[in-house]
Coordinates of C-alpha atoms in Angstrom, one line a residue:
X1 CA -59.3 24.4 -43.3
X2 CA -57.5 23.9 -46.6
X3 CA -58.2 21.2 -49.1
X4 CA -54.8 19.6 -48.5
X5 CA -55.6 19.4 -44.8
X6 CA -58.9 17.7 -45.4
X7 CA -57.4 15.1 -47.6
X8 CA -56.3 12.1 -45.6
X9 CA -52.6 11.3 -45.9
X10 CA -51.8 8.2 -47.9
X11 CA -49.7 5.6 -46.0
X12 CA -47.1 3.7 -48.0
X13 CA -47.0 0.1 -47.1
X14 CA -43.9 -1.8 -47.9
X15 CA -44.4 -5.4 -48.9
X16 CA -43.3 -7.9 -46.3
X17 CA -40.7 -9.5 -48.5
X18 CA -39.0 -6.1 -49.2
X19 CA -38.8 -5.0 -45.6
X20 CA -35.3 -4.4 -44.1
X21 CA -34.3 -6.8 -41.3
X22 CA -35.3 -5.6 -37.8
X23 CA -32.6 -3.9 -35.8
X24 CA -32.2 -3.9 -32.1
X25 CA -34.2 -7.1 -31.5
X26 CA -31.6 -8.3 -29.1
X27 CA -32.1 -5.2 -27.0
X28 CA -35.9 -5.3 -27.0
X29 CA -36.1 -9.0 -26.2
X30 CA -37.9 -10.0 -29.5
X31 CA -36.7 -12.0 -32.4
X32 CA -37.5 -11.2 -36.0
X33 CA -39.3 -14.5 -36.4
X34 CA -41.9 -13.4 -33.9
X35 CA -43.0 -10.6 -36.2
X36 CA -43.0 -12.8 -39.2
X37 CA -39.8 -11.2 -40.6
X38 CA -37.3 -13.4 -42.3
X39 CA -33.7 -12.2 -41.9
X40 CA -31.9 -13.1 -45.1
X41 CA -29.0 -10.6 -45.4
X42 CA -28.5 -9.4 -41.8
X43 CA -25.5 -7.5 -40.5
X44 CA -22.7 -9.1 -38.4
X45 CA -24.1 -7.6 -35.2
X46 CA -27.5 -9.1 -35.8
X47 CA -26.1 -12.5 -36.5
X48 CA -24.3 -12.7 -33.1
X49 CA -25.9 -13.9 -29.9
X50 CA -26.8 -11.3 -27.3
X51 CA -24.3 -12.8 -24.8
X52 CA -21.5 -12.4 -27.3
X53 CA -22.3 -8.8 -27.9
X54 CA -22.3 -8.0 -24.1
X55 CA -19.1 -9.9 -23.6
X56 CA -17.4 -8.0 -26.4
X57 CA -18.6 -4.6 -25.1
X58 CA -17.2 -5.5 -21.6
X59 CA -13.9 -6.8 -23.1
X60 CA -12.8 -3.7 -25.0
X61 CA -13.7 -1.5 -22.1
X62 CA -11.7 -3.6 -19.6
X63 CA -8.8 -3.6 -22.1
X64 CA -8.9 0.2 -22.2
X65 CA -9.0 0.4 -18.4
X66 CA -6.1 -2.0 -18.1
X67 CA -4.1 -0.1 -20.6
X68 CA -4.6 3.2 -18.6
X69 CA -3.6 1.4 -15.3
X70 CA -0.5 0.0 -17.0
X71 CA 0.5 3.4 -18.3
X72 CA 0.0 4.9 -14.9
X73 CA 2.2 2.2 -13.2
X74 CA 4.8 2.7 -15.9
X75 CA 5.0 6.4 -15.2
X76 CA 5.2 5.8 -11.5
X77 CA 8.1 3.4 -12.0
X78 CA 9.9 5.8 -14.2
X79 CA 9.3 8.7 -11.8
X80 CA 10.0 6.6 -8.7
X81 CA 12.8 9.0 -7.5
X82 CA 10.1 11.7 -7.2
X83 CA 7.0 9.6 -6.4
X84 CA 8.5 7.7 -3.4
X85 CA 9.8 10.8 -1.5
X86 CA 6.4 12.5 -2.2
X87 CA 4.5 9.5 -0.8
X88 CA 6.8 9.4 2.3
X89 CA 6.1 13.1 2.8
X90 CA 2.4 12.5 2.6
X91 CA 2.6 9.8 5.2
X92 CA 4.7 12.0 7.5
X93 CA 2.3 14.9 7.0
X94 CA -0.7 12.7 7.9
X95 CA 1.1 12.1 11.2
X96 CA 2.2 15.7 11.8
X97 CA -0.9 17.7 10.8
X98 CA -2.8 16.7 14.0
X99 CA 0.2 17.7 16.1
X100 CA 0.5 21.0 14.3
X101 CA -3.2 21.7 14.7
X102 CA -2.9 20.8 18.4
X103 CA -0.1 23.3 19.0
X104 CA -1.9 25.9 17.0
X105 CA -5.1 25.5 19.1
X106 CA -2.9 26.1 22.2
X107 CA -1.9 29.5 20.9
X108 CA 1.3 28.6 19.2
X109 CA 2.0 30.6 16.0
X110 CA 1.5 28.5 12.9
X111 CA 5.1 28.8 11.8
X112 CA 6.3 27.8 15.3
X113 CA 4.1 24.7 15.4
X114 CA 5.3 23.6 12.0
X115 CA 9.0 24.1 13.0
X116 CA 8.4 22.2 16.3
X117 CA 6.8 19.3 14.4
X118 CA 9.6 19.1 11.8
X119 CA 12.4 19.3 14.4
X120 CA 10.6 16.6 16.5
X121 CA 10.6 14.2 13.6
X122 CA 14.2 14.9 12.7
X123 CA 15.4 14.4 16.3
X124 CA 13.4 11.2 16.8
X125 CA 14.5 9.5 13.6
X126 CA 18.1 10.8 13.8
X127 CA 18.3 9.6 17.4
X128 CA 17.1 6.1 16.6
X129 CA 19.5 5.8 13.7
X130 CA 22.4 7.1 15.8
X131 CA 21.7 4.7 18.7
X132 CA 21.6 1.7 16.2
X133 CA 24.8 2.7 14.4
X134 CA 26.5 3.4 17.7
X135 CA 25.7 0.0 19.2
X136 CA 26.7 -1.8 16.0
X137 CA 30.0 0.0 15.9
X138 CA 30.7 -0.6 19.6
X139 CA 30.0 -4.4 19.3
X140 CA 31.4 -4.9 15.8
X141 CA 34.5 -6.7 17.2
X142 CA 32.4 -9.1 19.3
X143 CA 30.1 -9.7 16.4
X144 CA 33.0 -10.6 14.1
X145 CA 34.6 -12.9 16.7
X146 CA 31.3 -14.7 17.4
X147 CA 30.5 -15.0 13.7
X148 CA 33.8 -16.8 13.1
X149 CA 33.2 -19.1 16.1
X150 CA 29.7 -19.9 14.8
X151 CA 31.2 -20.6 11.4
X152 CA 33.8 -23.0 12.9
X153 CA 31.1 -24.8 14.8
X154 CA 29.0 -25.1 11.7
X155 CA 31.9 -26.7 9.8
X156 CA 32.4 -29.2 12.7
X157 CA 28.7 -30.1 12.6
X158 CA 28.9 -30.6 8.8
X159 CA 31.8 -33.1 9.3
X160 CA 30.7 -34.9 12.4
X161 CA 27.0 -34.5 12.1
X162 CA 24.4 -36.5 10.2
X163 CA 25.6 -35.2 6.8
X164 CA 29.1 -36.6 7.3
X165 CA 30.8 -34.3 4.8
X166 CA 34.6 -34.4 4.5
X167 CA 36.9 -31.4 4.7
X168 CA 37.7 -31.8 1.0
X169 CA 34.1 -31.6 0.0
X170 CA 33.6 -28.4 2.1
X171 CA 36.7 -26.8 0.7
X172 CA 35.6 -27.7 -2.9
X173 CA 32.2 -26.1 -2.3
X174 CA 33.8 -23.0 -0.9
X175 CA 36.2 -22.8 -3.9
X176 CA 33.4 -23.1 -6.4
X177 CA 31.6 -20.3 -4.5
X178 CA 34.7 -18.1 -4.7
X179 CA 35.1 -18.8 -8.5
X180 CA 31.5 -17.9 -9.2
X181 CA 31.9 -14.7 -7.3
X182 CA 35.0 -13.9 -9.3
X183 CA 33.2 -14.6 -12.6
X184 CA 30.4 -12.3 -11.6
X185 CA 32.8 -9.6 -10.3
X186 CA 31.6 -7.3 -13.0
X187 CA 28.3 -7.0 -11.2
X188 CA 30.0 -5.9 -8.0
X189 CA 32.2 -3.5 -9.9
X190 CA 29.1 -1.9 -11.5
X191 CA 27.5 -1.7 -8.1
X192 CA 30.6 -0.1 -6.6
X193 CA 30.6 2.5 -9.4
X194 CA 27.0 3.2 -8.9
X195 CA 27.4 3.9 -5.1
X196 CA 28.0 7.6 -5.8
X197 CA 24.8 8.0 -7.8
X198 CA 22.9 5.9 -5.2
X199 CA 24.0 8.1 -2.4
X200 CA 23.2 11.2 -4.5
X201 CA 19.7 9.8 -5.1
X202 CA 19.2 9.1 -1.4
X203 CA 20.3 12.6 -0.4
X204 CA 18.1 14.2 -3.0
X205 CA 15.2 12.0 -1.8
X206 CA 15.7 13.1 1.8
X207 CA 15.7 16.8 0.8
X208 CA 12.6 16.2 -1.3
X209 CA 10.9 14.6 1.6
X210 CA 11.7 17.5 3.9
X211 CA 10.7 20.2 1.5
X212 CA 7.5 18.3 0.5
X213 CA 6.5 17.8 4.1
X214 CA 7.2 21.4 5.0
X215 CA 5.1 22.8 2.1
X216 CA 2.2 20.3 2.8
X217 CA 2.2 21.5 6.4
X218 CA 2.3 25.2 5.4
X219 CA -0.1 25.2 2.4
X220 CA -1.6 21.8 2.1
X221 CA -5.2 23.0 1.8
X222 CA -4.3 25.4 -1.0
X223 CA -2.4 22.6 -2.9
X224 CA -5.5 20.3 -2.6
X225 CA -7.8 23.1 -3.8
X226 CA -5.6 23.5 -6.9
X227 CA -5.8 19.8 -7.6
X228 CA -9.6 19.9 -7.2
X229 CA -9.9 22.8 -9.7
X230 CA -8.3 20.6 -12.4
X231 CA -11.5 18.5 -12.5
X232 CA -14.7 19.7 -14.2
X233 CA -17.1 21.8 -12.0
X234 CA -19.7 19.1 -11.8
X235 CA -17.1 16.7 -10.3
X236 CA -15.3 19.0 -7.9
X237 CA -17.6 18.4 -5.0
X238 CA -17.3 14.6 -5.3
X239 CA -13.5 14.9 -5.7
X240 CA -13.1 17.2 -2.7
X241 CA -15.3 15.0 -0.5
X242 CA -13.5 11.8 -1.6
X243 CA -10.1 13.5 -0.9
X244 CA -11.2 14.5 2.6
X245 CA -12.5 10.9 3.3
X246 CA -9.2 9.5 2.1
X247 CA -7.2 11.9 4.2
X248 CA -9.1 10.9 7.4
X249 CA -8.5 7.3 6.5
X250 CA -4.8 7.9 5.9
X251 CA -4.4 9.7 9.2
X252 CA -6.1 6.8 11.1
X253 CA -3.9 4.3 9.3
X254 CA -0.6 6.2 10.1
X255 CA -1.4 6.7 13.8
X256 CA -2.4 3.1 14.3
X257 CA 0.7 1.8 12.4
X258 CA 3.0 4.0 14.5
X259 CA 1.6 2.6 17.7
X260 CA 1.6 -1.0 16.5
X261 CA 5.2 -0.6 15.3
X262 CA 6.3 0.8 18.6
X263 CA 4.6 -2.1 20.5
X264 CA 6.2 -4.7 18.2
X265 CA 9.7 -3.1 18.6
X266 CA 9.3 -2.8 22.4
X267 CA 8.1 -6.5 22.8
X268 CA 10.8 -8.0 20.6
X269 CA 13.5 -5.7 21.9
X270 CA 12.7 -6.6 25.5
X271 CA 12.7 -10.3 24.6
X272 CA 16.2 -9.9 23.1
X273 CA 17.3 -7.9 26.2
X274 CA 16.2 -10.4 28.8
X275 CA 17.8 -13.2 26.8
X276 CA 21.1 -11.3 26.9
X277 CA 21.5 -10.9 23.2
X278 CA 23.7 -8.2 21.7
X279 CA 22.5 -5.5 19.3
X280 CA 19.2 -5.0 21.1
X281 CA 18.7 -1.4 20.0
X282 CA 19.4 -2.2 16.3
X283 CA 17.0 -5.1 16.5
X284 CA 14.3 -2.9 18.0
X285 CA 14.9 -0.1 15.4
X286 CA 14.7 -2.6 12.5
X287 CA 11.5 -4.2 13.9
X288 CA 10.0 -0.7 14.3
X289 CA 10.7 0.2 10.7
X290 CA 9.7 -3.2 9.3
X291 CA 6.4 -3.1 11.1
X292 CA 5.2 -0.4 8.7
X293 CA 4.9 -3.2 6.2
X294 CA 1.9 -5.0 7.8
X295 CA 2.0 -8.7 8.6
X296 CA 5.3 -9.3 6.7
X297 CA 7.6 -6.6 8.0
X298 CA 7.7 -7.5 11.7
X299 CA 8.1 -11.2 11.0
X300 CA 11.1 -10.7 8.6
X301 CA 12.8 -8.3 11.0
X302 CA 12.0 -10.6 13.9
X303 CA 13.9 -13.4 12.0
X304 CA 17.0 -11.3 12.4
X305 CA 16.7 -11.5 16.2
X306 CA 16.3 -15.2 15.9
X307 CA 19.4 -15.5 13.8
X308 CA 21.5 -13.4 16.3
X309 CA 20.2 -15.6 19.1
X310 CA 21.3 -18.7 17.2
X311 CA 24.8 -17.3 16.5
X312 CA 25.5 -16.0 20.0
X313 CA 23.5 -18.3 22.3
X314 CA 22.7 -21.5 20.5
X315 CA 19.6 -23.1 19.2
X316 CA 17.8 -23.2 22.6
X317 CA 17.8 -19.4 22.8
X318 CA 16.9 -19.2 19.2
X319 CA 13.8 -21.2 19.9
X320 CA 12.9 -19.0 22.8
X321 CA 13.4 -15.9 20.6
X322 CA 11.1 -17.5 18.0
X323 CA 8.5 -18.0 20.7
X324 CA 8.8 -14.3 21.7
X325 CA 8.4 -13.1 18.1
X326 CA 5.3 -15.3 17.6
X327 CA 3.9 -14.3 20.9
X328 CA 4.2 -10.6 20.0
X329 CA 2.6 -11.2 16.7
X330 CA -0.4 -13.0 18.3
X331 CA -0.9 -10.3 20.9
X332 CA -0.8 -7.7 18.3
X333 CA -3.3 -9.4 16.0
X334 CA -5.8 -10.7 18.6
X335 CA -5.5 -8.3 21.5
X336 CA -3.9 -5.0 20.6
X337 CA -5.6 -4.4 17.3
X338 CA -9.2 -4.4 18.6
X339 CA -8.3 -2.5 21.8
X340 CA -6.1 0.1 20.2
X341 CA -8.2 0.7 17.1
X342 CA -11.6 0.9 18.7
X343 CA -13.7 2.5 16.0
X344 CA -10.7 3.1 13.8
X345 CA -10.3 1.0 10.6
X346 CA -8.0 -1.7 9.4
X347 CA -7.4 -3.6 6.3
X348 CA -8.6 -7.2 6.0
X349 CA -5.8 -9.7 6.5
X350 CA -6.3 -11.3 3.0
X351 CA -6.3 -7.9 1.4
X352 CA -3.1 -7.0 3.3
X353 CA -1.3 -10.1 2.0
X354 CA -2.4 -9.6 -1.6
X355 CA -1.6 -5.9 -1.6
X356 CA 1.8 -6.4 -0.1
X357 CA 2.6 -9.2 -2.5
X358 CA 1.5 -7.2 -5.5
X359 CA 3.3 -4.1 -4.3
X360 CA 6.5 -5.9 -3.7
X361 CA 6.4 -7.6 -7.2
X362 CA 5.8 -4.2 -8.9
X363 CA 8.1 -1.9 -6.9
X364 CA 10.0 -3.9 -4.3
X365 CA 10.2 -2.6 -0.8
X366 CA 8.6 0.8 -1.5
X367 CA 5.7 -1.1 -3.2
X368 CA 5.2 -3.3 -0.1
X369 CA 5.4 -0.2 2.1
X370 CA 2.8 1.8 0.2
X371 CA 0.5 -0.9 -1.1
X372 CA -1.8 -1.2 1.9
X373 CA -2.4 2.6 2.6
X374 CA -2.9 3.2 -1.1
X375 CA -5.4 0.4 -1.4
X376 CA -7.2 1.5 1.7
X377 CA -7.4 5.2 0.6
X378 CA -8.6 4.3 -2.9
X379 CA -11.2 2.0 -1.5
X380 CA -12.6 4.6 0.8
X381 CA -12.6 7.3 -1.9
X382 CA -14.3 5.1 -4.5
X383 CA -16.9 4.1 -1.9
X384 CA -17.5 7.8 -1.0
X385 CA -18.1 8.8 -4.6
X386 CA -20.4 5.8 -5.4
X387 CA -22.4 6.3 -2.2
X388 CA -23.5 9.7 -3.3
X389 CA -22.6 11.3 0.1
X390 CA -21.1 14.3 -1.7
X391 CA -24.5 15.3 -3.0
X392 CA -25.5 16.3 0.5
X393 CA -23.2 19.4 0.2
X394 CA -22.0 19.4 3.8
X395 CA -18.4 18.2 4.3
X396 CA -18.1 15.9 7.3
X397 CA -15.7 13.2 8.5
X398 CA -16.4 10.1 6.5
X399 CA -16.3 6.7 8.2
X400 CA -14.9 3.8 6.3
X401 CA -17.3 1.2 4.8
X402 CA -17.8 -2.2 6.3
X403 CA -16.6 -4.2 3.2
X404 CA -14.3 -7.1 2.6
X405 CA -11.3 -4.8 1.9
X406 CA -12.0 -2.3 4.7
X407 CA -13.8 -3.0 7.9
X408 CA -14.4 -1.5 11.3
X409 CA -12.8 -3.3 14.3
X410 CA -14.4 -4.1 16.6
X411 CA -17.9 -4.1 15.2
X412 CA -20.6 -4.7 17.9
X413 CA -23.2 -7.2 16.9
X414 CA -26.5 -5.9 15.6
X415 CA -29.5 -6.5 17.8
X416 CA -32.8 -7.5 16.2
X417 CA -35.5 -4.9 16.5
X418 CA -38.4 -6.0 18.7

């Protein structure tokens, strides 16, 4: 052992009054005064309360997250002519993939199953639109005549009813309305000039929907694997499992919405038929399409049937049609939803209303259409990642969580263990 090793090390003791202020006391739960240290020239962080520091840390992180979400929404709005057809193609693919797999399991060639699925969709959608347009065209003269008669009756009610308006007052109101339309004619001219571009956008969107659906059915798994490989290797298993969980959820959602929309259209259409209303097929088609916007869509399109009943049959038939619409909605919400879904999943009614309202404010009708499935899929994907189920390594169908946003219907009551 050397002499230096044998000599004890000298410890330098700093006088108490020259010591630097203690750092990190707000993290350790001790204050400098407890150690007998007087903080005379502390930093700004040391002078702030612990709650203020925590609130500041949360605030700037929330601001960054909000900025990222705002940029994402801005990009979606700017690229809406591409994003909307792509989302429609994903919804259609979620409906057609089980049908294609069913045909393929029954010894159909893959290409034949895909062609049969695509042709079936085109025939069904085209047939419904053709029937609606055909009935509107055939009854257009009757609709025009009845609308004029209803307008005359409304004018008579304004003059002889409780309002007691004079013909001069009604004519003055109509003249002011005509003048305001003439003053704002530039808006209509601009809209007329943009009809060509709008039709071009619709045609391009339809083609994009068809091509996107076709390639998702052909090579959807490879496309998803390419998306997964964008992420770091450590995150790929979680992303892949979350995507599969979201896909299962989306498939359940689309199948249930198709069935619920069909039942809504059938119920309201039969009600209009038995009341002897015209335009039964267009009413049923509009109710079917509107039912894809949960809660709101069927009510709004059902209001059209009530309006037609009021014009053609009077207020008594309009009240009966209103009762039919409300009855269909009640049967859907309290009887059909639990029986049809079984162990399938559905969005909580409060979440539906909030999601539809937010989506319609941000993106109009497309936002209201896609708000609920997007919220449901994101909720399941986030829950899958946070639950750690992807660490098990085995891919399996993931059941949705029983949370406020997403719940299983019906849920049998839990029995206490004895």
